[in-house]
Amino acid sequence: MDLKSNHNSPILTDPAPISKSRLGVHLNMLPYASAPGVGFSPNMLLIPRKKTGVLDDVRASSWLDAMKSSSPPPNRISKDDVNELSSLDPDFLYRNWMIKYPSALASFDQIVPHAKGKRIALFLDYDGTLSPIVDNPDGAFMSDAMRATVKEAAKYFPTAIISGRSRDKVYEFIGLSELHYAGSHGMDIMVSDRHSTDDQGKEVMFQPASEFLPLIDEVYKSLIEITKGIAGAKVENNKFCVSVHYRNVDDKNWNALANSVYDLLEDYPRLRVSHGRKVLEVRPVISWDKGKAVAFLLETLGLNNCDEVLPIYIGDDRTDEDAFRVLKERNCGYGILVSSVAKESSAAYSLRDPSEVMEFLKSLVTWRKSSAL
Ligand SMILES: [Mg+2]
């Protein structure tokens, strides 16, 4: 594996993790290299110190709207998306939506010619993409069939998991050492040089938000306290971010929950809130997201030459849009949105649910095997 980086995005970095790295690669191949023009030099730190307010994603007056629009119930279209069509039949709306976001399965024969003579790099979200969305976030297990499919895909394509969960948690769910993992919305990256679970290959770690750890831990404890009285609320420590799940909270209490979270965050100007699928995500205010993580991985893995590599990113959530945008802006590769409802996206294609994701991954492997003959 060719581990390298000349990424230019100014971000908050901390040189500490690299000293803990088990890698033996040359320094100038690492994200923290300080050669001129190398983006991960400590002298390129960008730390937003000014009190920006916690309402980066939504205004206070529209918390409830944002919570509802980020959590469309099955078979009903989000009012933010195509409001004027909301009285129409959902199936009709979905079929209409698929004109703009065609099924990656139905369009498979149009996609794969673009991969001819190239390596495919796979980026996969976890919740809602490889595993079903379930009421208890601790129970979001992937099926054995999905695990076997991802394992097989990783034999043919460099494969990375990009999740909002902590890296340890998502690894626990997947358990495949041959994959690369980016947890905490890409803020905790482990690049693997292993080819199987038994392989003793090297790993490189990159944690652009490591200085936020004590702050995140503190806010996690406070969030546990302040949500105690709200039935169904669940707070999850994802290491570099904290998730407040409201999937099991009665919707008449959503406003109270959001108020509690935003009130607390008034005291933490270096943290912000973003909205996922029935979850409020408390994250550090740094210029880093799933899109930056994808760009970082492409460079670090030596996969950023568009003439040689076709990246494919599959995800279901708002936070995956950052990654879709990166591929779209580079005009390199495809974003595939997993959704059973119509919603605006920067993805190029769609898949309806994790079972279609599995079918798509299997098709890619079959195609690669046959094209190698
Ligand atoms: Mg997801």
XYZ file of C-alpha atoms and ligand atoms in Angstrom:
374
model
C 0.000 0.000 0.000
C 1.262 3.440 -0.833
C 0.435 5.617 2.168
C 0.871 9.248 1.324
C -0.723 12.633 1.622
C -0.348 16.109 0.245
C -3.795 17.195 1.305
C -4.263 20.937 1.398
C -7.279 21.437 3.620
C -6.414 23.573 6.633
C -7.636 21.719 9.654
C -7.097 21.416 13.329
C -4.451 18.784 13.849
C -2.669 17.294 16.792
C 0.700 15.685 16.283
C 0.262 13.356 19.249
C -1.382 10.396 17.507
C 1.394 9.932 15.021
C 3.887 9.147 17.751
C 1.538 6.371 18.768
C 1.272 5.065 15.245
C 2.553 1.607 14.638
C 3.555 2.640 11.148
C 7.070 2.502 9.898
C 6.478 4.604 6.787
C 8.529 7.661 5.959
C 7.409 10.863 7.703
C 6.743 12.781 4.531
C 4.175 10.158 3.578
C 2.136 10.854 6.688
C -0.669 13.340 7.245
C 1.396 15.270 9.760
C 4.369 15.785 7.433
C 5.608 19.354 7.645
C 7.149 19.732 4.195
C 6.226 22.957 2.368
C 2.806 22.717 0.835
C 1.778 19.721 2.870
C -1.595 20.456 4.396
C -1.331 18.596 7.656
C 1.570 20.598 9.005
C 0.875 21.891 12.533
C 1.569 25.419 11.283
C -1.562 25.201 9.158
C -3.900 24.839 12.095
C -7.294 26.466 11.760
C -9.077 26.642 15.076
C -12.321 28.615 15.117
C -11.990 30.291 18.517
C -14.621 32.933 18.120
C -18.025 32.186 19.626
C -19.884 31.180 16.532
C -23.024 30.084 18.319
C -24.264 26.558 18.302
C -26.860 26.972 15.618
C -24.701 26.191 12.612
C -27.209 23.984 10.939
C -30.545 25.286 12.031
C -31.886 28.427 13.605
C -33.371 28.219 17.075
C -36.848 28.875 15.763
C -36.761 25.881 13.480
C -35.330 23.122 15.668
C -38.477 21.135 15.534
C -38.790 21.519 11.775
C -35.206 20.418 11.349
C -35.742 17.412 13.600
C -38.847 16.421 11.683
C -37.371 17.001 8.244
C -34.275 14.991 9.122
C -36.435 12.112 10.241
C -38.989 11.439 7.509
C -41.272 8.567 8.474
C -41.286 5.635 6.055
C -43.359 6.061 2.908
C -43.910 9.750 3.472
C -41.955 12.444 1.729
C -40.153 15.183 3.683
C -41.896 18.547 3.499
C -38.509 20.192 2.950
C -37.932 18.237 -0.200
C -40.863 18.516 -2.527
C -43.465 20.298 -0.497
C -45.699 21.111 -3.378
C -46.042 17.434 -4.233
C -46.805 16.251 -0.717
C -50.382 15.356 -1.439
C -49.389 12.931 -4.162
C -48.913 9.204 -3.863
C -45.516 8.401 -2.223
C -44.741 5.639 -4.699
C -45.389 7.999 -7.575
C -43.159 10.608 -5.926
C -40.400 8.079 -5.385
C -40.520 6.886 -8.990
C -40.466 10.485 -10.128
C -37.527 11.214 -7.836
C -35.637 8.278 -9.309
C -35.538 10.046 -12.648
C -33.065 12.426 -11.009
C -31.438 9.791 -8.787
C -31.599 6.559 -10.793
C -31.206 3.211 -9.093
C -27.539 2.194 -9.046
C -28.716 -1.366 -9.681
C -30.849 -0.507 -12.698
C -28.016 1.753 -13.949
C -25.272 -0.758 -13.261
C -24.442 -1.204 -16.937
C -24.000 2.558 -17.275
C -21.798 2.825 -14.167
C -19.265 0.048 -14.694
C -17.884 1.205 -18.076
C -16.527 4.204 -16.140
C -14.567 1.784 -13.949
C -12.971 -0.013 -16.882
C -9.180 -0.017 -16.519
C -9.503 1.697 -13.128
C -9.484 0.633 -9.503
C -12.753 1.086 -7.679
C -12.422 2.564 -4.164
C -15.401 1.871 -1.920
C -16.564 4.168 0.877
C -19.431 2.863 2.964
C -21.477 4.435 5.713
C -22.668 1.956 8.356
C -26.073 2.738 9.955
C -28.868 2.630 7.398
C -26.412 1.573 4.687
C -24.899 -1.737 5.812
C -27.276 -2.246 8.744
C -30.949 -1.423 9.165
C -31.962 1.591 11.257
C -33.277 0.125 14.518
C -34.861 1.586 17.641
C -31.893 0.743 19.853
C -28.660 2.094 18.330
C -26.676 -0.554 20.235
C -28.592 -3.212 18.318
C -27.760 -2.028 14.785
C -26.117 -5.290 13.778
C -25.253 -6.065 10.192
C -26.274 -9.444 8.826
C -23.741 -12.226 8.291
C -24.599 -12.080 4.597
C -23.761 -8.362 4.478
C -20.498 -8.963 6.360
C -19.510 -11.695 3.904
C -20.389 -9.403 0.992
C -18.281 -6.523 2.332
C -15.417 -8.920 3.049
C -15.549 -10.214 -0.509
C -15.740 -6.685 -1.941
C -12.664 -5.664 0.077
C -10.664 -8.406 -1.669
C -11.128 -6.566 -4.944
C -11.527 -2.925 -3.951
C -9.905 -0.765 -1.258
C -12.818 -0.352 1.164
C -13.343 2.176 3.952
C -16.153 2.550 6.472
C -17.096 6.178 7.176
C -19.427 6.402 10.173
C -20.718 8.821 12.765
C -20.180 6.131 15.392
C -16.987 5.816 17.360
C -14.396 3.880 15.386
C -14.248 1.179 18.079
C -18.020 0.757 18.003
C -18.307 0.483 14.241
C -15.378 -1.955 14.188
C -17.163 -4.012 16.826
C -20.205 -4.201 14.537
C -18.252 -5.078 11.375
C -15.198 -6.941 12.652
C -13.201 -6.938 9.416
C -9.572 -5.853 9.919
C -8.874 -5.564 6.219
C -11.056 -2.443 5.946
C -10.102 1.155 6.681
C -12.230 2.828 9.341
C -13.180 6.473 9.831
C -15.319 6.894 12.968
C -16.802 10.015 14.580
C -17.822 11.455 11.178
C -14.308 11.010 9.842
C -12.555 12.541 12.861
C -10.974 9.236 13.892
C -9.320 7.499 10.956
C -7.440 4.222 10.965
C -5.859 3.215 7.677
C -5.122 -0.489 7.589
C -2.438 -2.264 5.626
C -3.897 -5.635 6.492
C -5.290 -8.027 3.946
C -7.195 -10.180 6.419
C -8.130 -10.283 10.091
C -5.076 -12.454 10.865
C -2.658 -10.253 8.943
C -0.281 -8.312 11.237
C -0.046 -5.407 8.792
C 0.557 -1.816 9.740
C -1.988 0.834 10.590
C -1.876 4.616 10.505
C -4.115 6.751 12.674
C -5.294 10.289 12.035
C -7.369 12.235 14.567
C -7.828 15.877 13.561
C -9.964 16.682 16.640
C -7.965 14.960 19.369
C -7.665 18.103 21.478
C -11.463 18.083 21.853
C -11.519 14.763 23.715
C -11.781 16.211 27.256
C -14.449 18.668 26.113
C -16.483 15.946 24.414
C -16.254 13.763 27.489
C -17.465 16.630 29.681
C -20.401 17.444 27.429
C -21.300 13.748 27.162
C -21.695 13.550 30.945
C -23.765 16.740 30.991
C -25.998 15.469 28.196
C -26.662 12.273 30.153
C -27.756 14.415 33.100
C -29.976 16.847 31.218
C -31.758 14.168 29.183
C -32.448 11.931 32.200
C -36.016 13.171 32.504
C -36.899 12.670 28.825
C -38.217 9.160 28.258
C -36.585 7.345 25.358
C -33.664 9.765 24.910
C -30.337 8.013 24.516
C -26.932 9.645 24.623
C -24.042 7.882 22.896
C -20.392 8.824 23.294
C -18.802 8.509 19.873
C -15.393 9.675 21.104
C -15.033 12.839 19.013
C -18.740 13.589 18.923
C -21.812 12.789 20.997
C -25.102 11.531 19.600
C -28.415 12.304 21.257
C -30.872 9.798 19.813
C -34.554 10.684 19.897
C -35.910 7.763 17.856
C -37.719 6.485 20.950
C -38.787 9.885 22.291
C -42.427 10.887 21.956
C -42.503 13.641 19.328
C -44.292 16.002 21.723
C -41.041 15.966 23.757
C -38.699 16.648 20.824
C -38.798 20.375 21.423
C -37.898 19.979 25.111
C -35.029 17.690 24.177
C -33.679 20.081 21.549
C -33.999 23.006 23.954
C -31.997 21.153 26.604
C -29.244 20.290 24.146
C -29.014 23.768 22.631
C -29.140 25.433 26.065
C -26.218 23.327 27.218
C -24.263 24.045 24.054
C -24.533 27.797 24.702
C -21.674 27.185 27.144
C -19.603 25.338 24.545
C -18.909 27.663 21.615
C -16.332 25.241 20.248
C -19.012 22.602 19.773
C -21.976 22.610 17.406
C -25.081 20.574 16.715
C -25.980 18.910 13.434
C -29.013 16.797 12.558
C -28.977 13.172 11.458
C -31.712 10.562 11.203
C -33.554 11.015 14.516
C -30.325 12.023 16.157
C -28.736 15.300 17.240
C -24.977 15.201 16.757
C -22.767 17.343 18.987
C -19.471 17.879 17.191
C -16.322 20.011 17.420
C -16.304 23.176 15.339
C -13.540 22.208 12.968
C -13.290 22.158 9.231
C -13.622 18.396 8.999
C -16.407 16.078 7.899
C -17.017 12.846 6.009
C -16.092 14.571 2.747
C -12.714 15.646 4.100
C -12.208 12.125 5.427
C -12.823 10.688 1.948
C -10.380 13.167 0.387
C -7.829 12.314 3.074
C -8.217 8.568 2.517
C -7.970 8.869 -1.263
C -4.702 10.747 -0.908
C -3.282 8.640 1.892
C -4.032 5.443 0.000
C -2.590 6.830 -3.234
C -6.008 6.700 -4.890
C -6.573 10.333 -5.821
C -5.765 10.059 -9.526
C -9.125 10.225 -11.233
C -7.762 8.615 -14.378
C -6.879 5.521 -12.414
C -9.463 5.307 -9.661
C -13.261 5.418 -9.505
C -14.410 6.211 -5.940
C -17.926 5.120 -4.972
C -19.472 6.406 -1.740
C -22.673 4.839 -0.394
C -24.547 6.469 2.499
C -28.008 7.356 3.746
C -27.649 10.382 5.983
C -27.275 14.154 5.801
C -23.679 13.848 6.970
C -22.954 11.697 3.905
C -23.854 14.639 1.683
C -20.426 16.181 2.433
C -18.821 13.132 0.867
C -21.213 13.133 -2.104
C -20.301 16.771 -2.712
C -16.569 16.048 -2.680
C -16.973 13.436 -5.417
C -19.338 15.648 -7.389
C -17.034 18.691 -7.206
C -14.066 16.579 -8.262
C -16.178 15.120 -11.046
C -14.658 11.854 -9.974
C -16.665 8.828 -8.923
C -20.228 8.514 -7.727
C -22.223 9.144 -4.599
C -25.066 6.715 -4.020
C -27.824 7.741 -1.604
C -29.600 4.993 0.302
C -33.167 6.149 0.752
C -36.688 4.820 0.472
C -38.085 8.360 0.391
C -37.485 11.191 -2.043
C -35.023 13.789 -0.801
C -32.627 16.295 -2.273
C -29.065 15.016 -2.488
C -25.676 15.584 -4.079
C -25.524 11.874 -4.884
C -25.706 10.703 -8.481
C -27.574 7.445 -7.894
C -29.809 5.831 -5.314
C -30.446 2.506 -3.637
C -33.583 1.848 -1.658
C -32.237 0.041 1.433
C -29.320 -2.038 2.798
C -30.485 -5.143 0.906
C -30.054 -3.241 -2.368
C -26.645 -2.050 -1.147
C -25.668 -5.704 -0.685
C -26.916 -6.581 -4.144
C -24.969 -3.681 -5.653
C -21.738 -4.700 -3.893
C -22.191 -8.285 -5.083
C -22.734 -7.043 -8.630
C -19.514 -5.018 -8.465
C -17.543 -8.074 -7.357
C -19.099 -10.270 -10.055
C -18.342 -7.632 -12.670
C -14.748 -7.218 -11.505
C -14.195 -10.968 -11.526
C -15.591 -11.325 -15.039
C -13.752 -8.283 -16.377
C -10.469 -9.695 -15.049
C -10.849 -12.879 -17.132
Mg -26.072 6.276 8.027
